[in-house]
PDB file of C-alpha atoms in Angstrom:
ATOM      1  CA  UNK A 178      -2.411  65.875 206.463  1.00  0.00           C
ATOM      2  CA  UNK A 179      -0.642  66.788 209.592  1.00  0.00           C
ATOM      3  CA  UNK A 180       2.898  67.616 209.219  1.00  0.00           C
ATOM      4  CA  UNK A 181       5.267  65.468 211.103  1.00  0.00           C
ATOM      5  CA  UNK A 182       6.982  68.393 212.713  1.00  0.00           C
ATOM      6  CA  UNK A 183       3.730  69.349 214.102  1.00  0.00           C
ATOM      7  CA  UNK A 184       4.077  66.404 216.578  1.00  0.00           C
ATOM      8  CA  UNK A 185       7.263  67.844 217.824  1.00  0.00           C
ATOM      9  CA  UNK A 186       5.972  71.111 218.826  1.00  0.00           C
ATOM     10  CA  UNK A 187       5.423  70.441 222.568  1.00  0.00           C
ATOM     11  CA  UNK A 188       8.964  69.014 222.874  1.00  0.00           C
ATOM     12  CA  UNK A 189      10.572  72.159 221.292  1.00  0.00           C
ATOM     13  CA  UNK A 190       8.559  74.383 223.227  1.00  0.00           C
ATOM     14  CA  UNK A 191       9.599  72.667 226.548  1.00  0.00           C
ATOM     15  CA  UNK A 192      13.164  72.729 225.400  1.00  0.00           C
ATOM     16  CA  UNK A 193      12.859  76.517 224.545  1.00  0.00           C
ATOM     17  CA  UNK A 194      11.439  77.194 228.098  1.00  0.00           C
ATOM     18  CA  UNK A 195      14.214  75.377 229.755  1.00  0.00           C
ATOM     19  CA  UNK A 196      16.764  77.089 227.715  1.00  0.00           C
ATOM     20  CA  UNK A 197      15.314  80.484 228.293  1.00  0.00           C
ATOM     21  CA  UNK A 198      15.869  79.729 232.130  1.00  0.00           C
ATOM     22  CA  UNK A 199      19.325  78.210 231.694  1.00  0.00           C
ATOM     23  CA  UNK A 200      21.783  80.591 233.746  1.00  0.00           C
ATOM     24  CA  UNK A 201      23.908  80.790 230.721  1.00  0.00           C
ATOM     25  CA  UNK A 202      21.105  82.257 228.513  1.00  0.00           C
ATOM     26  CA  UNK A 203      19.835  84.584 231.464  1.00  0.00           C
ATOM     27  CA  UNK A 204      23.454  85.969 232.112  1.00  0.00           C
ATOM     28  CA  UNK A 205      24.119  86.362 228.200  1.00  0.00           C
ATOM     29  CA  UNK A 206      20.789  88.360 227.957  1.00  0.00           C
ATOM     30  CA  UNK A 207      21.659  90.525 230.963  1.00  0.00           C
ATOM     31  CA  UNK A 208      25.264  90.944 230.045  1.00  0.00           C
ATOM     32  CA  UNK A 209      26.375  89.393 233.357  1.00  0.00           C
ATOM     33  CA  UNK A 210      28.014  86.336 231.705  1.00  0.00           C
ATOM     34  CA  UNK A 211      31.867  86.272 232.146  1.00  0.00           C
ATOM     35  CA  UNK A 212      33.534  86.685 228.655  1.00  0.00           C
ATOM     36  CA  UNK A 213      35.633  83.645 229.693  1.00  0.00           C
ATOM     37  CA  UNK A 214      32.521  81.501 229.771  1.00  0.00           C
ATOM     38  CA  UNK A 215      31.152  82.757 226.390  1.00  0.00           C
ATOM     39  CA  UNK A 216      34.669  82.131 225.092  1.00  0.00           C
ATOM     40  CA  UNK A 217      34.411  78.564 226.203  1.00  0.00           C
ATOM     41  CA  UNK A 218      30.954  78.207 224.536  1.00  0.00           C
ATOM     42  CA  UNK A 219      32.346  79.357 221.301  1.00  0.00           C
ATOM     43  CA  UNK A 220      35.119  76.933 221.358  1.00  0.00           C
ATOM     44  CA  UNK A 221      32.829  73.881 222.058  1.00  0.00           C
ATOM     45  CA  UNK A 222      30.294  75.495 219.728  1.00  0.00           C
ATOM     46  CA  UNK A 223      33.044  75.427 217.009  1.00  0.00           C
ATOM     47  CA  UNK A 224      33.779  71.642 217.698  1.00  0.00           C
ATOM     48  CA  UNK A 225      29.987  70.936 217.463  1.00  0.00           C
ATOM     49  CA  UNK A 226      29.390  72.855 214.386  1.00  0.00           C
ATOM     50  CA  UNK A 227      32.399  71.382 212.548  1.00  0.00           C
ATOM     51  CA  UNK A 228      30.690  67.888 213.017  1.00  0.00           C
ATOM     52  CA  UNK A 229      27.406  69.367 212.307  1.00  0.00           C
ATOM     53  CA  UNK A 230      28.276  70.587 208.968  1.00  0.00           C
ATOM     54  CA  UNK A 231      30.216  67.497 207.934  1.00  0.00           C
ATOM     55  CA  UNK A 232      27.201  65.383 209.045  1.00  0.00           C
ATOM     56  CA  UNK A 233      25.011  67.653 206.600  1.00  0.00           C
ATOM     57  CA  UNK A 234      27.229  66.671 203.773  1.00  0.00           C
ATOM     58  CA  UNK A 235      26.937  62.989 204.654  1.00  0.00           C
ATOM     59  CA  UNK A 236      23.286  62.992 204.894  1.00  0.00           C
ATOM     60  CA  UNK A 237      22.958  64.982 201.658  1.00  0.00           C
ATOM     61  CA  UNK A 238      24.758  62.438 199.970  1.00  0.00           C
ATOM     62  CA  UNK A 239      22.002  59.938 200.474  1.00  0.00           C
ATOM     63  CA  UNK A 240      19.159  62.276 199.630  1.00  0.00           C
ATOM     64  CA  UNK A 241      17.132  63.077 196.633  1.00  0.00           C
ATOM     65  CA  UNK A 242      19.092  65.779 194.653  1.00  0.00           C
ATOM     66  CA  UNK A 243      16.680  68.574 195.410  1.00  0.00           C
ATOM     67  CA  UNK A 244      16.804  68.007 199.199  1.00  0.00           C
ATOM     68  CA  UNK A 245      20.586  67.290 198.838  1.00  0.00           C
ATOM     69  CA  UNK A 246      21.333  70.717 197.566  1.00  0.00           C
ATOM     70  CA  UNK A 247      19.397  72.506 200.138  1.00  0.00           C
ATOM     71  CA  UNK A 248      20.797  70.521 203.088  1.00  0.00           C
ATOM     72  CA  UNK A 249      24.394  71.084 201.737  1.00  0.00           C
ATOM     73  CA  UNK A 250      23.900  74.713 201.692  1.00  0.00           C
ATOM     74  CA  UNK A 251      22.318  74.757 205.207  1.00  0.00           C
ATOM     75  CA  UNK A 252      25.387  73.137 206.647  1.00  0.00           C
ATOM     76  CA  UNK A 253      27.373  76.258 205.774  1.00  0.00           C
ATOM     77  CA  UNK A 254      25.218  78.809 207.420  1.00  0.00           C
ATOM     78  CA  UNK A 255      26.479  79.836 210.727  1.00  0.00           C
ATOM     79  CA  UNK A 256      30.215  80.058 209.785  1.00  0.00           C
ATOM     80  CA  UNK A 257      30.387  83.618 208.797  1.00  0.00           C
ATOM     81  CA  UNK A 258      28.604  84.901 211.980  1.00  0.00           C
ATOM     82  CA  UNK A 259      30.882  82.755 214.124  1.00  0.00           C
ATOM     83  CA  UNK A 260      34.002  83.896 212.505  1.00  0.00           C
ATOM     84  CA  UNK A 261      33.260  87.438 213.289  1.00  0.00           C
ATOM     85  CA  UNK A 262      32.767  86.633 217.011  1.00  0.00           C
ATOM     86  CA  UNK A 263      35.883  84.435 217.003  1.00  0.00           C
ATOM     87  CA  UNK A 264      37.769  87.435 215.765  1.00  0.00           C
ATOM     88  CA  UNK A 265      36.211  89.889 218.105  1.00  0.00           C
ATOM     89  CA  UNK A 266      37.185  87.694 220.900  1.00  0.00           C
ATOM     90  CA  UNK A 267      40.510  87.111 219.823  1.00  0.00           C
ATOM     91  CA  UNK A 268      40.012  83.217 219.366  1.00  0.00           C
ATOM     92  CA  UNK A 269      42.574  81.691 217.358  1.00  0.00           C
ATOM     93  CA  UNK A 270      42.542  78.702 215.058  1.00  0.00           C
ATOM     94  CA  UNK A 271      45.419  77.124 217.374  1.00  0.00           C
ATOM     95  CA  UNK A 272      43.397  77.547 220.497  1.00  0.00           C
ATOM     96  CA  UNK A 273      40.200  76.079 218.690  1.00  0.00           C
ATOM     97  CA  UNK A 274      42.234  72.975 217.453  1.00  0.00           C
ATOM     98  CA  UNK A 275      44.082  72.445 220.918  1.00  0.00           C
ATOM     99  CA  UNK A 276      40.971  72.704 223.168  1.00  0.00           C
ATOM    100  CA  UNK A 277      39.413  69.225 223.587  1.00  0.00           C
ATOM    101  CA  UNK A 278      35.841  68.416 222.880  1.00  0.00           C
ATOM    102  CA  UNK A 279      33.985  68.566 226.203  1.00  0.00           C
ATOM    103  CA  UNK A 280      32.041  65.615 227.526  1.00  0.00           C
ATOM    104  CA  UNK A 281      28.448  66.837 226.385  1.00  0.00           C
ATOM    105  CA  UNK A 282      29.609  68.224 223.033  1.00  0.00           C
ATOM    106  CA  UNK A 283      31.218  64.900 222.526  1.00  0.00           C
ATOM    107  CA  UNK A 284      28.017  63.032 223.415  1.00  0.00           C
ATOM    108  CA  UNK A 285      25.728  65.230 221.251  1.00  0.00           C
ATOM    109  CA  UNK A 286      28.084  64.800 218.213  1.00  0.00           C
ATOM    110  CA  UNK A 287      28.244  61.110 218.795  1.00  0.00           C
ATOM    111  CA  UNK A 288      24.499  60.796 219.098  1.00  0.00           C
ATOM    112  CA  UNK A 289      23.989  62.529 215.670  1.00  0.00           C
ATOM    113  CA  UNK A 290      26.318  60.102 213.956  1.00  0.00           C
ATOM    114  CA  UNK A 291      24.986  57.185 215.662  1.00  0.00           C
ATOM    115  CA  UNK A 292      21.480  58.199 214.182  1.00  0.00           C
ATOM    116  CA  UNK A 293      22.731  58.073 210.564  1.00  0.00           C
ATOM    117  CA  UNK A 294      24.986  55.147 210.954  1.00  0.00           C
ATOM    118  CA  UNK A 295      22.379  52.952 212.988  1.00  0.00           C
ATOM    119  CA  UNK A 296      18.993  54.313 211.805  1.00  0.00           C
ATOM    120  CA  UNK A 297      19.636  56.094 208.515  1.00  0.00           C
ATOM    121  CA  UNK A 298      18.901  59.419 206.801  1.00  0.00           C
ATOM    122  CA  UNK A 299      15.323  60.047 208.208  1.00  0.00           C
ATOM    123  CA  UNK A 300      16.333  59.771 211.724  1.00  0.00           C
ATOM    124  CA  UNK A 301      19.632  61.717 211.277  1.00  0.00           C
ATOM    125  CA  UNK A 302      17.746  64.853 209.669  1.00  0.00           C
ATOM    126  CA  UNK A 303      15.472  64.753 212.671  1.00  0.00           C
ATOM    127  CA  UNK A 304      18.503  64.663 214.885  1.00  0.00           C
ATOM    128  CA  UNK A 305      19.765  67.870 213.101  1.00  0.00           C
ATOM    129  CA  UNK A 306      16.508  69.901 213.334  1.00  0.00           C
ATOM    130  CA  UNK A 307      16.593  71.092 217.196  1.00  0.00           C
ATOM    131  CA  UNK A 308      19.780  73.023 216.545  1.00  0.00           C
ATOM    132  CA  UNK A 309      17.797  75.253 214.238  1.00  0.00           C
ATOM    133  CA  UNK A 310      14.574  75.193 215.567  1.00  0.00           C
ATOM    134  CA  UNK A 311      15.654  75.755 219.216  1.00  0.00           C
ATOM    135  CA  UNK A 312      17.950  78.815 218.358  1.00  0.00           C
ATOM    136  CA  UNK A 313      15.191  80.449 216.232  1.00  0.00           C
ATOM    137  CA  UNK A 314      12.423  79.992 218.926  1.00  0.00           C
ATOM    138  CA  UNK A 315      14.816  80.975 221.648  1.00  0.00           C
ATOM    139  CA  UNK A 316      16.127  84.133 219.810  1.00  0.00           C
ATOM    140  CA  UNK A 317      12.416  85.278 218.996  1.00  0.00           C
ATOM    141  CA  UNK A 318      11.423  84.952 222.664  1.00  0.00           C
ATOM    142  CA  UNK A 319      14.482  86.997 223.802  1.00  0.00           C
ATOM    143  CA  UNK A 320      14.160  89.595 220.862  1.00  0.00           C
ATOM    144  CA  UNK A 321      12.462  92.156 223.088  1.00  0.00           C
ATOM    145  CA  UNK A 322      15.700  92.159 225.460  1.00  0.00           C
ATOM    146  CA  UNK A 323      18.683  93.750 224.486  1.00  0.00           C
ATOM    147  CA  UNK A 324      22.111  92.575 225.997  1.00  0.00           C
ATOM    148  CA  UNK A 325      24.330  95.527 227.119  1.00  0.00           C
ATOM    149  CA  UNK A 326      27.168  93.564 225.707  1.00  0.00           C
ATOM    150  CA  UNK A 327      27.497  93.992 221.959  1.00  0.00           C
ATOM    151  CA  UNK A 328      29.033  90.571 221.297  1.00  0.00           C
ATOM    152  CA  UNK A 329      26.252  88.856 223.181  1.00  0.00           C
ATOM    153  CA  UNK A 330      23.567  90.873 221.364  1.00  0.00           C
ATOM    154  CA  UNK A 331      25.301  89.928 218.066  1.00  0.00           C
ATOM    155  CA  UNK A 332      24.915  86.163 219.153  1.00  0.00           C
ATOM    156  CA  UNK A 333      21.169  86.745 219.500  1.00  0.00           C
ATOM    157  CA  UNK A 334      20.625  88.877 216.356  1.00  0.00           C
ATOM    158  CA  UNK A 335      22.403  86.138 214.352  1.00  0.00           C
ATOM    159  CA  UNK A 336      19.327  83.863 215.075  1.00  0.00           C
ATOM    160  CA  UNK A 337      16.536  86.510 214.463  1.00  0.00           C
ATOM    161  CA  UNK A 338      17.884  87.304 211.031  1.00  0.00           C
ATOM    162  CA  UNK A 339      15.558  86.340 208.231  1.00  0.00           C
ATOM    163  CA  UNK A 340      18.164  83.972 206.686  1.00  0.00           C
ATOM    164  CA  UNK A 341      18.351  81.865 209.651  1.00  0.00           C
ATOM    165  CA  UNK A 342      14.445  81.782 209.992  1.00  0.00           C
ATOM    166  CA  UNK A 343      14.219  80.635 206.445  1.00  0.00           C
ATOM    167  CA  UNK A 344      16.929  78.052 207.150  1.00  0.00           C
ATOM    168  CA  UNK A 345      14.942  76.737 210.039  1.00  0.00           C
ATOM    169  CA  UNK A 346      11.898  76.275 207.656  1.00  0.00           C
ATOM    170  CA  UNK A 347      13.721  74.694 205.183  1.00  0.00           C
ATOM    171  CA  UNK A 348      15.223  72.101 207.590  1.00  0.00           C
ATOM    172  CA  UNK A 349      11.794  71.469 208.990  1.00  0.00           C
ATOM    173  CA  UNK A 350      10.513  70.899 205.270  1.00  0.00           C
ATOM    174  CA  UNK A 351      13.326  68.287 204.729  1.00  0.00           C
ATOM    175  CA  UNK A 352      12.466  66.469 207.982  1.00  0.00           C
ATOM    176  CA  UNK A 353       8.661  66.371 206.907  1.00  0.00           C
ATOM    177  CA  UNK A 354       9.518  65.035 203.489  1.00  0.00           C
ATOM    178  CA  UNK A 355      11.836  62.274 205.214  1.00  0.00           C
ATOM    179  CA  UNK A 356       8.831  61.371 207.460  1.00  0.00           C
ATOM    180  CA  UNK A 357       6.362  60.961 204.530  1.00  0.00           C
ATOM    181  CA  UNK A 358       8.723  58.355 203.138  1.00  0.00           C
ATOM    182  CA  UNK A 359       8.763  56.100 206.216  1.00  0.00           C
ATOM    183  CA  UNK A 360       6.565  53.903 208.135  1.00  0.00           C
ATOM    184  CA  UNK A 361       5.308  54.591 211.650  1.00  0.00           C
ATOM    185  CA  UNK A 362       8.363  52.850 213.242  1.00  0.00           C
ATOM    186  CA  UNK A 363      10.547  55.157 211.221  1.00  0.00           C
ATOM    187  CA  UNK A 364       8.591  58.141 212.394  1.00  0.00           C
ATOM    188  CA  UNK A 365       9.073  56.949 216.064  1.00  0.00           C
ATOM    189  CA  UNK A 366      12.881  56.755 215.484  1.00  0.00           C
ATOM    190  CA  UNK A 367      12.771  60.144 214.115  1.00  0.00           C
ATOM    191  CA  UNK A 368      10.920  61.437 217.205  1.00  0.00           C
ATOM    192  CA  UNK A 369      13.447  59.830 219.451  1.00  0.00           C
ATOM    193  CA  UNK A 370      16.338  61.238 217.413  1.00  0.00           C
ATOM    194  CA  UNK A 371      14.766  64.681 217.783  1.00  0.00           C
ATOM    195  CA  UNK A 372      13.987  64.370 221.542  1.00  0.00           C
ATOM    196  CA  UNK A 373      17.602  63.124 222.339  1.00  0.00           C
ATOM    197  CA  UNK A 374      19.014  66.049 220.377  1.00  0.00           C
ATOM    198  CA  UNK A 375      16.854  68.493 222.439  1.00  0.00           C
ATOM    199  CA  UNK A 376      18.198  66.920 225.725  1.00  0.00           C
ATOM    200  CA  UNK A 377      21.741  67.586 224.516  1.00  0.00           C
ATOM    201  CA  UNK A 378      20.805  71.212 223.339  1.00  0.00           C
ATOM    202  CA  UNK A 379      19.709  71.872 226.975  1.00  0.00           C
ATOM    203  CA  UNK A 380      22.779  70.240 228.451  1.00  0.00           C
ATOM    204  CA  UNK A 381      24.986  72.472 226.220  1.00  0.00           C
ATOM    205  CA  UNK A 382      24.032  75.548 227.955  1.00  0.00           C
ATOM    206  CA  UNK A 383      24.865  73.917 231.357  1.00  0.00           C
ATOM    207  CA  UNK A 384      28.148  72.514 229.981  1.00  0.00           C
ATOM    208  CA  UNK A 385      29.240  75.945 229.014  1.00  0.00           C
ATOM    209  CA  UNK A 386      28.172  77.618 232.203  1.00  0.00           C
ATOM    210  CA  UNK A 387      30.022  75.088 234.159  1.00  0.00           C
ATOM    211  CA  UNK A 388      32.853  74.946 231.645  1.00  0.00           C
ATOM    212  CA  UNK A 389      32.783  71.355 231.759  1.00  0.00           C
ATOM    213  CA  UNK A 390      35.900  69.215 231.512  1.00  0.00           C
ATOM    214  CA  UNK A 391      37.055  65.646 231.629  1.00  0.00           C
ATOM    215  CA  UNK A 392      37.832  64.097 234.953  1.00  0.00           C
TER     216      UNK A 392
END
């Protein structure tokens, strides 16, 4: 039987290709990205990850015990690496709290919560997956390159690490388990949730590059 995530491969490949060509990623890789732009990204990323981690816990509460334990642990995965980056760049808790969520980050967070509240756990887990899968694919693609800025290289390295690759595979397994428990209509909802999250992942790079704000 073909795994559900196999049907999502074309979408993630397209998203990875678009992300690799994004000005933010290209300049991050070359070292040309202004530090202020990366700082903006880290702030918005923190807003996103706070909601992302909370959503893991809310979804886990509705899953079978074995899946719930895994999902709860996955939600805590990126904190340590990000905290090191925040410290290195001098990003304070106060600045993180006082900077508002940018429009695209707000929309992405809203989308993920909507999937859980409107369509349930299967769609919600599918909505979480692109954050894992895209970063893993993108980091592998850029592994042959080495940014001259150590902070930027650290960012890439955190996603090529074996534990993040393992996390991506665990998340895919949970999505496949959820897909096996719903009908064709449910799988269509999962596919749509995944596609929308991929869209917002692409837009996140441009949001950071433009340092998007509210008007």
